[in-house]
Structure formats: structure tokens, C-alpha cells
Amino acid sequence: MTASIRKAVFPAAGLGTRFLPATKAQPKEMLVLVDKPVIQYGVEEAVQSGVPNIVIVTGRGKNAIEDHFDVAVELESYLEQRGKNALLDEIRKITQPINVAYVRQGEPLGLGHAVLVTKTLIGDEPFAVILGDDVIDANPPALRQMIDVYERVQGPVLAVERVAPEDVSSYGIVAVDESVDLGRRVHRVKDLVEKPARADAPSNLAIIGRYILTPDIFAALEATARDGGGEIQLTNGLRRLLRERPLYVYEIDGVRHDTGNKLGFLKAIVYFALRRPDLAEPFRRYLESLEMGVRPR
Ligand code: G1P
């Protein structure tokens, strides 16, 4: 049996222009959902899925991410001296269970390129890719569900979700072979295409931000031409790999938030705040008061 998944790659070099001016001097991965930066949700998902080795692909202006996942000696001793043990635990929980490595993307040449720059760090083993924008609330965690599928099918697995027809042009879209029965939620890929026009989309099954990849993706990406925008798309690399081996998709059992756009980001804040025992009740009351047209306090 092929080795299971030990490493998770987090592409995080993007400029975050959709959230300007908030992202002028701050990485978009550090925007906060309730009280945790977005990227921490993904890292916790990896750890809870049994994947403690984190590879973050960064670029200029992303130092806050490195500081966040580094031990904060002064902060820890400050909290320790004042007996703030709950906060201290919270802070230590960020760094203690993980090993983080960073690699710079240098030029923003697309998601496929971001994966390609991890080639040396990943080596010859299967690995996960987590796009931190997609925050998924699931039990078992989304990545764990995917690893379980990977261990069964022994090939690359992409997370997918059905999207509205008008949204297909924002995603990699997959056509699946319905004649192959792989059990609930798992399908074999027939073809895949990056951000098709609505009329050209082969289905409404969209790739969402979780992948289990095998190391042969690196050669496929090296052989993949840049697209019209000069980028190397992961979807196009996978399309090339499909000539050589079967690929699979898995419909995750969970709730996904696309925090990469403003509306999705706001929905995620509300969703996670309502799941927090300390905030749920007063926050729900506040939301209800808004709904009733009562002036917010
Ligand atoms: C990327 C991928 C796309 C995928 C999407 C999921 O696009 O290129 O195939 O469907 O992530 O979020 P991006 O959102 O980075 O433009």
C-alpha cells in the first residue's frame, strides 16, 4: 500500500486584491473569522486529519503568517507570569502540534506553479493541498474524509461540490464517469476544465479547495503550458495526468464557506460565531433584532 499523507501544502502567495484596503499591509490569510485567522482553520483541519507537516507557499508581504505559526516567547512568558493559562494554552496549541516549512513562490504564476515550487520539500510521496479560502466545517474533518478515500482508491482525489450553473466559471469543473461505481460521494474523473463558460461546462461539479495529489503531478505540471493569463493551472496539470492514471473526486460531507469573497467571508463569520458557546446566544439575539427591523445596538 502506498504511504499515507504526511504533508499538507497551503498556497498563500496571492495578493488578496479582493479585500483591499484590508490586505494592503496584511496577508489575506490573516483576516480573522471570529478570533482566528482564516489560514489557522485550514492548519487545524490538517492537524486533526493526522497531517502535522505544513508547507506554506508564501511571497512578499506575508511575514505575519510566519510570525503567527512561530513560538511567541515574550507573549508566552507574559501570559504565564499573569496566570492567564487558558490564553496560554490557546497560543501554544497553534505552534506545538505542527512542523512548518515555507517556500517562496517568487512570481505569481498560478496555483499549479504554487504546487510546483513545493517539489523539493514534498519529495516522492503523496501529499495534500489545502486552499485556505475554503473553510470547511465537517466531522470528520474534510481532509480526513479525503485521506480515507485516497487510501481506498490509491490515486489522486479532488474535493468537489455541486454549484449553481451561473457559478461554474469560477471553478475547475469535472465530468465524471457515472458507469464506475465507487460508492457514495466518490466518482472517477472523465475530464476536467478550468473555469469554463457556463455553456461549455461539462457538469456543475466544481473542484473546491482540497486535493490529495501523488508526486507524479510535478512532472505533469512541468509539462503543462501556461494559460492565456500566463499562469500554470493545477486543473490543467491534472488534465495532463489523467492521460496516465485515473483521478477521483469526492463530494465532502460538510459545510463549505468560500471566504475568498466578501459575502462568503461575512457568512463564515456569522456561521462560526453562532457555533461558539460564549457568543452564540447574544449574537443570535443581535441578529434577530436586525431581522425585526429593530435598530441595532
Ligand atoms: C482555484 C482553482 C480552481 C478551483 C478553485 C477552488 O481557483 O484554480 O480549479 O475550483 O481554486 O476554490 P481560484 O479560486 O484560486 O481562482
Tab-separated table of C-alpha atoms and ligand atoms in Angstrom:
chain	number	residue	atom	x	y	z
A	1	MET	CA	0.000	0.000	0.000
A	2	THR	CA	1.190	3.493	-0.826
A	3	ALA	CA	2.305	5.615	2.130
A	4	SER	CA	-0.450	7.775	3.516
A	5	ILE	CA	-0.482	11.543	3.726
A	6	ARG	CA	2.100	13.301	5.928
A	7	LYS	CA	2.345	16.761	4.366
A	8	ALA	CA	-0.144	19.498	3.513
A	9	VAL	CA	0.636	22.381	1.161
A	10	PHE	CA	-1.034	25.775	1.699
A	11	PRO	CA	-0.683	28.125	-1.264
A	12	ALA	CA	-0.628	31.586	0.314
A	13	ALA	CA	1.229	33.870	-2.067
A	14	GLY	CA	-1.826	35.576	-3.593
A	15	LEU	CA	-2.166	39.353	-3.303
A	16	GLY	CA	-5.688	39.317	-1.886
A	17	THR	CA	-6.827	42.224	-4.063
A	18	ARG	CA	-10.498	41.412	-3.407
A	19	PHE	CA	-10.061	42.538	0.178
A	20	LEU	CA	-8.211	45.797	-0.390
A	21	PRO	CA	-7.631	48.003	1.503
A	22	ALA	CA	-7.658	45.435	4.376
A	23	THR	CA	-4.919	43.470	2.599
A	24	LYS	CA	-2.677	46.398	1.764
A	25	ALA	CA	-0.292	45.691	4.640
A	26	GLN	CA	-1.682	42.366	5.860
A	27	PRO	CA	-1.901	38.959	4.156
A	28	LYS	CA	-5.451	37.914	3.307
A	29	GLU	CA	-4.764	34.582	5.017
A	30	MET	CA	-4.560	36.528	8.300
A	31	LEU	CA	-8.040	38.067	8.029
A	32	VAL	CA	-9.980	36.998	11.076
A	33	LEU	CA	-13.043	34.763	11.400
A	34	VAL	CA	-14.288	35.498	14.939
A	35	ASP	CA	-10.868	35.306	16.635
A	36	LYS	CA	-8.737	33.091	14.432
A	37	PRO	CA	-7.045	33.933	11.137
A	38	VAL	CA	-8.547	32.131	8.148
A	39	ILE	CA	-5.402	30.069	7.497
A	40	GLN	CA	-5.482	28.666	11.036
A	41	TYR	CA	-8.781	26.916	10.317
A	42	GLY	CA	-7.098	25.023	7.473
A	43	VAL	CA	-4.000	24.204	9.503
A	44	GLU	CA	-6.151	22.871	12.359
A	45	GLU	CA	-8.074	20.763	9.854
A	46	ALA	CA	-4.796	19.258	8.618
A	47	VAL	CA	-3.612	18.507	12.166
A	48	GLN	CA	-6.984	16.996	13.127
A	49	SER	CA	-6.741	14.858	9.991
A	50	GLY	CA	-3.386	13.458	11.152
A	51	VAL	CA	-1.204	15.672	8.916
A	52	PRO	CA	1.186	17.721	11.094
A	53	ASN	CA	3.736	18.756	8.426
A	54	ILE	CA	2.650	22.042	6.915
A	55	VAL	CA	4.240	23.595	3.832
A	56	ILE	CA	3.187	27.203	3.264
A	57	VAL	CA	3.848	28.794	-0.111
A	58	THR	CA	4.362	32.498	0.507
A	59	GLY	CA	5.543	35.633	-1.197
A	60	ARG	CA	6.445	39.200	-0.334
A	61	GLY	CA	4.469	40.819	2.482
A	62	LYS	CA	3.458	37.527	4.095
A	63	ASN	CA	5.669	37.682	7.195
A	64	ALA	CA	2.676	37.849	9.536
A	65	ILE	CA	1.870	34.233	8.597
A	66	GLU	CA	5.346	33.083	9.648
A	67	ASP	CA	5.113	35.039	12.912
A	68	HIS	CA	1.676	33.569	13.617
A	69	PHE	CA	2.916	29.972	13.384
A	70	ASP	CA	6.149	30.704	15.274
A	71	VAL	CA	6.622	30.423	19.027
A	72	ALA	CA	5.995	33.832	20.628
A	73	VAL	CA	8.401	33.589	23.573
A	74	GLU	CA	7.698	37.045	25.018
A	75	LEU	CA	3.933	36.667	24.727
A	76	GLU	CA	4.062	33.219	26.350
A	77	SER	CA	6.090	34.399	29.333
A	78	TYR	CA	3.834	37.461	29.708
A	79	LEU	CA	0.731	35.240	29.850
A	80	GLU	CA	2.496	32.737	32.115
A	81	GLN	CA	3.529	35.395	34.641
A	82	ARG	CA	-0.015	36.690	34.847
A	83	GLY	CA	-1.513	33.228	35.204
A	84	LYS	CA	-3.549	33.571	32.015
A	85	ASN	CA	-3.436	29.838	31.424
A	86	ALA	CA	-6.414	29.467	29.100
A	87	LEU	CA	-4.950	32.011	26.689
A	88	LEU	CA	-1.516	30.450	27.030
A	89	ASP	CA	-2.941	27.046	26.050
A	90	GLU	CA	-4.691	28.646	23.105
A	91	ILE	CA	-1.433	30.239	21.906
A	92	ARG	CA	0.608	27.048	22.376
A	93	LYS	CA	-1.994	24.987	20.535
A	94	ILE	CA	-1.137	26.949	17.382
A	95	THR	CA	2.533	26.001	17.268
A	96	GLN	CA	3.007	22.844	19.306
A	97	PRO	CA	1.393	20.199	17.089
A	98	ILE	CA	2.912	21.307	13.772
A	99	ASN	CA	6.140	21.467	11.793
A	100	VAL	CA	6.006	24.314	9.313
A	101	ALA	CA	8.209	24.869	6.287
A	102	TYR	CA	7.991	27.888	3.998
A	103	VAL	CA	8.807	28.221	0.343
A	104	ARG	CA	8.554	31.382	-1.695
A	105	GLN	CA	6.651	31.391	-4.940
A	106	GLY	CA	8.626	34.384	-6.252
A	107	GLU	CA	6.354	35.154	-9.165
A	108	PRO	CA	2.570	34.781	-9.029
A	109	LEU	CA	2.256	32.255	-11.829
A	110	GLY	CA	-0.854	30.403	-10.711
A	111	LEU	CA	-1.949	27.575	-8.440
A	112	GLY	CA	-0.134	24.912	-10.488
A	113	HIS	CA	3.076	26.903	-10.124
A	114	ALA	CA	2.495	27.277	-6.359
A	115	VAL	CA	2.301	23.480	-6.097
A	116	LEU	CA	5.351	23.073	-8.331
A	117	VAL	CA	7.587	25.158	-6.044
A	118	THR	CA	6.994	22.611	-3.234
A	119	LYS	CA	8.501	19.774	-5.299
A	120	THR	CA	11.758	19.519	-3.319
A	121	LEU	CA	10.024	19.823	0.060
A	122	ILE	CA	7.439	17.181	-0.808
A	123	GLY	CA	9.766	14.662	-2.465
A	124	ASP	CA	8.477	11.316	-3.616
A	125	GLU	CA	5.310	10.902	-1.568
A	126	PRO	CA	1.601	11.684	-1.827
A	127	PHE	CA	0.522	14.959	-0.218
A	128	ALA	CA	-2.457	17.216	0.408
A	129	VAL	CA	-3.160	20.703	-0.905
A	130	ILE	CA	-5.454	22.949	1.115
A	131	LEU	CA	-6.705	26.243	-0.299
A	132	GLY	CA	-7.243	28.175	2.910
A	133	ASP	CA	-10.003	30.363	1.421
A	134	ASP	CA	-12.306	27.368	1.533
A	135	VAL	CA	-13.065	26.875	5.211
A	136	ILE	CA	-14.949	23.635	5.751
A	137	ASP	CA	-16.839	22.688	8.896
A	138	ALA	CA	-17.038	18.905	8.885
A	139	ASN	CA	-16.842	15.927	11.197
A	140	PRO	CA	-14.660	14.012	10.459
A	141	PRO	CA	-12.598	16.926	9.088
A	142	ALA	CA	-12.767	17.359	5.299
A	143	LEU	CA	-9.150	16.349	4.749
A	144	ARG	CA	-9.582	13.217	6.876
A	145	GLN	CA	-12.560	12.188	4.745
A	146	MET	CA	-10.414	12.644	1.640
A	147	ILE	CA	-7.467	10.683	3.034
A	148	ASP	CA	-9.839	7.813	3.777
A	149	VAL	CA	-10.937	7.862	0.125
A	150	TYR	CA	-7.330	8.110	-1.069
A	151	GLU	CA	-6.387	5.064	0.983
A	152	ARG	CA	-9.181	3.139	-0.701
A	153	VAL	CA	-8.733	4.234	-4.339
A	154	GLN	CA	-4.926	4.708	-4.228
A	155	GLY	CA	-4.928	7.645	-6.612
A	156	PRO	CA	-5.308	11.443	-6.623
A	157	VAL	CA	-8.552	12.682	-5.048
A	158	LEU	CA	-10.077	16.136	-5.605
A	159	ALA	CA	-12.795	17.566	-3.407
A	160	VAL	CA	-15.884	18.652	-5.323
A	161	GLU	CA	-19.213	20.273	-4.621
A	162	ARG	CA	-22.230	20.913	-6.832
A	163	VAL	CA	-22.530	24.630	-7.581
A	164	ALA	CA	-25.197	26.782	-9.225
A	165	PRO	CA	-24.885	26.836	-13.052
A	166	GLU	CA	-24.092	30.566	-13.009
A	167	ASP	CA	-21.072	29.898	-10.773
A	168	VAL	CA	-19.279	27.249	-12.860
A	169	SER	CA	-16.991	29.845	-14.460
A	170	SER	CA	-15.338	30.476	-11.068
A	171	TYR	CA	-14.146	26.885	-10.621
A	172	GLY	CA	-12.374	23.922	-12.099
A	173	ILE	CA	-15.255	21.759	-13.373
A	174	VAL	CA	-15.183	17.969	-13.548
A	175	ALA	CA	-17.002	15.496	-15.757
A	176	VAL	CA	-17.348	12.108	-14.068
A	177	ASP	CA	-17.852	8.570	-15.314
A	178	GLU	CA	-21.198	7.516	-13.840
A	179	SER	CA	-20.740	3.940	-15.067
A	180	VAL	CA	-17.984	3.274	-12.497
A	181	ASP	CA	-19.494	2.586	-9.079
A	182	LEU	CA	-17.085	3.633	-6.320
A	183	GLY	CA	-19.656	4.057	-3.581
A	184	ARG	CA	-21.339	7.115	-2.200
A	185	ARG	CA	-19.781	10.505	-2.953
A	186	VAL	CA	-16.802	9.076	-4.912
A	187	HIS	CA	-16.543	9.238	-8.711
A	188	ARG	CA	-13.951	8.617	-11.364
A	189	VAL	CA	-12.941	11.659	-13.427
A	190	LYS	CA	-13.634	11.629	-17.147
A	191	ASP	CA	-12.406	15.127	-17.882
A	192	LEU	CA	-11.759	18.422	-16.154
A	193	VAL	CA	-11.630	22.008	-17.302
A	194	GLU	CA	-10.557	25.219	-15.553
A	195	LYS	CA	-13.222	27.935	-15.268
A	196	PRO	CA	-15.340	27.117	-18.318
A	197	ALA	CA	-18.038	29.405	-19.670
A	198	ARG	CA	-21.444	28.292	-18.437
A	199	ALA	CA	-22.334	26.943	-21.895
A	200	ASP	CA	-19.145	24.842	-22.114
A	201	ALA	CA	-19.208	23.361	-18.606
A	202	PRO	CA	-19.394	19.555	-18.689
A	203	SER	CA	-21.267	19.488	-15.343
A	204	ASN	CA	-21.793	21.578	-12.216
A	205	LEU	CA	-19.340	19.558	-10.119
A	206	ALA	CA	-16.809	22.148	-9.006
A	207	ILE	CA	-13.376	21.494	-7.556
A	208	ILE	CA	-13.153	23.056	-4.098
A	209	GLY	CA	-10.003	23.758	-2.167
A	210	ARG	CA	-8.833	20.299	-1.095
A	211	TYR	CA	-6.680	17.906	-3.112
A	212	ILE	CA	-4.791	14.706	-2.397
A	213	LEU	CA	-2.055	14.512	-5.016
A	214	THR	CA	0.606	11.994	-5.943
A	215	PRO	CA	4.191	13.075	-6.747
A	216	ASP	CA	3.719	12.460	-10.489
A	217	ILE	CA	1.742	15.736	-10.520
A	218	PHE	CA	5.093	17.581	-10.531
A	219	ALA	CA	6.184	16.183	-13.917
A	220	ALA	CA	2.676	16.831	-15.261
A	221	LEU	CA	2.833	20.462	-14.095
A	222	GLU	CA	6.313	20.905	-15.575
A	223	ALA	CA	4.885	19.789	-18.908
A	224	THR	CA	1.790	21.992	-18.636
A	225	ALA	CA	1.661	25.091	-20.825
A	226	ARG	CA	0.772	28.447	-19.317
A	227	ASP	CA	-2.776	29.585	-19.914
A	228	GLY	CA	-3.920	32.784	-21.608
A	229	GLY	CA	-3.157	34.754	-18.436
A	230	GLY	CA	0.397	33.355	-18.268
A	231	GLU	CA	-0.426	31.047	-15.342
A	232	ILE	CA	0.128	27.337	-14.799
A	233	GLN	CA	-3.222	25.963	-13.683
A	234	LEU	CA	-3.375	22.957	-11.364
A	235	THR	CA	-6.518	21.833	-13.186
A	236	ASN	CA	-4.584	21.719	-16.475
A	237	GLY	CA	-1.775	19.750	-14.831
A	238	LEU	CA	-4.359	17.265	-13.534
A	239	ARG	CA	-5.883	17.038	-17.005
A	240	ARG	CA	-2.487	16.007	-18.350
A	241	LEU	CA	-2.036	13.497	-15.510
A	242	LEU	CA	-5.418	11.982	-16.386
A	243	ARG	CA	-3.832	10.626	-19.586
A	244	GLU	CA	-1.565	8.496	-17.421
A	245	ARG	CA	-3.634	7.431	-14.422
A	246	PRO	CA	-7.181	7.514	-13.047
A	247	LEU	CA	-8.208	10.514	-10.955
A	248	TYR	CA	-11.067	10.578	-8.467
A	249	VAL	CA	-13.366	13.170	-6.977
A	250	TYR	CA	-15.069	13.123	-3.610
A	251	GLU	CA	-18.097	15.132	-2.512
A	252	ILE	CA	-17.205	16.248	1.010
A	253	ASP	CA	-19.759	15.779	3.761
A	254	GLY	CA	-19.673	19.175	5.458
A	255	VAL	CA	-20.379	22.893	5.170
A	256	ARG	CA	-18.000	24.908	2.980
A	257	HIS	CA	-17.514	28.659	3.154
A	258	ASP	CA	-15.687	30.455	0.378
A	259	THR	CA	-14.033	33.154	2.453
A	260	GLY	CA	-12.224	34.440	-0.647
A	261	ASN	CA	-15.082	36.800	-1.477
A	262	LYS	CA	-16.695	39.382	0.782
A	263	LEU	CA	-20.136	37.831	1.059
A	264	GLY	CA	-18.734	34.358	1.742
A	265	PHE	CA	-16.359	35.843	4.320
A	266	LEU	CA	-19.211	37.570	6.156
A	267	LYS	CA	-21.332	34.407	6.089
A	268	ALA	CA	-18.426	32.457	7.559
A	269	ILE	CA	-18.055	34.931	10.431
A	270	VAL	CA	-21.750	34.617	11.284
A	271	TYR	CA	-21.675	30.818	10.917
A	272	PHE	CA	-18.660	30.321	13.196
A	273	ALA	CA	-19.800	32.938	15.733
A	274	LEU	CA	-23.103	31.054	16.097
A	275	ARG	CA	-21.147	27.885	16.854
A	276	ARG	CA	-19.258	29.474	19.734
A	277	PRO	CA	-20.808	28.766	23.130
A	278	ASP	CA	-19.623	32.117	24.522
A	279	LEU	CA	-21.062	34.161	21.632
A	280	ALA	CA	-23.944	32.192	20.161
A	281	GLU	CA	-26.757	33.457	22.341
A	282	PRO	CA	-26.068	37.211	22.484
A	283	PHE	CA	-25.058	37.218	18.820
A	284	ARG	CA	-28.238	35.392	17.793
A	285	ARG	CA	-30.274	37.905	19.770
A	286	TYR	CA	-28.494	40.734	17.970
A	287	LEU	CA	-29.137	39.148	14.553
A	288	GLU	CA	-32.794	38.646	15.419
A	289	SER	CA	-33.105	42.282	16.401
A	290	LEU	CA	-31.753	43.236	12.979
A	291	GLU	CA	-34.234	40.930	11.275
A	292	MET	CA	-37.141	42.524	13.122
A	293	GLY	CA	-36.044	45.906	11.872
A	294	VAL	CA	-35.106	46.976	15.372
A	295	ARG	CA	-32.269	49.449	15.347
A	296	PRO	CA	-29.004	47.596	16.072
A	297	ARG	CA	-27.400	48.422	19.383
B	1	G1P	C1	-8.670	27.618	-7.805
B	1	G1P	C2	-8.593	26.524	-8.875
B	1	G1P	C3	-9.991	26.084	-9.304
B	1	G1P	C4	-10.789	25.657	-8.070
B	1	G1P	C5	-10.788	26.798	-7.025
B	1	G1P	C6	-11.445	26.330	-5.730
B	1	G1P	O1	-9.197	28.791	-8.389
B	1	G1P	O2	-7.843	27.011	-9.989
B	1	G1P	O3	-9.885	24.990	-10.190
B	1	G1P	O4	-12.096	25.323	-8.457
B	1	G1P	O5	-9.468	27.221	-6.721
B	1	G1P	O6	-11.553	27.381	-4.820
B	1	G1P	P1	-9.110	30.227	-7.663
B	1	G1P	O7	-10.251	30.272	-6.699
B	1	G1P	O8	-7.764	30.281	-6.992
B	1	G1P	O9	-9.252	31.236	-8.764
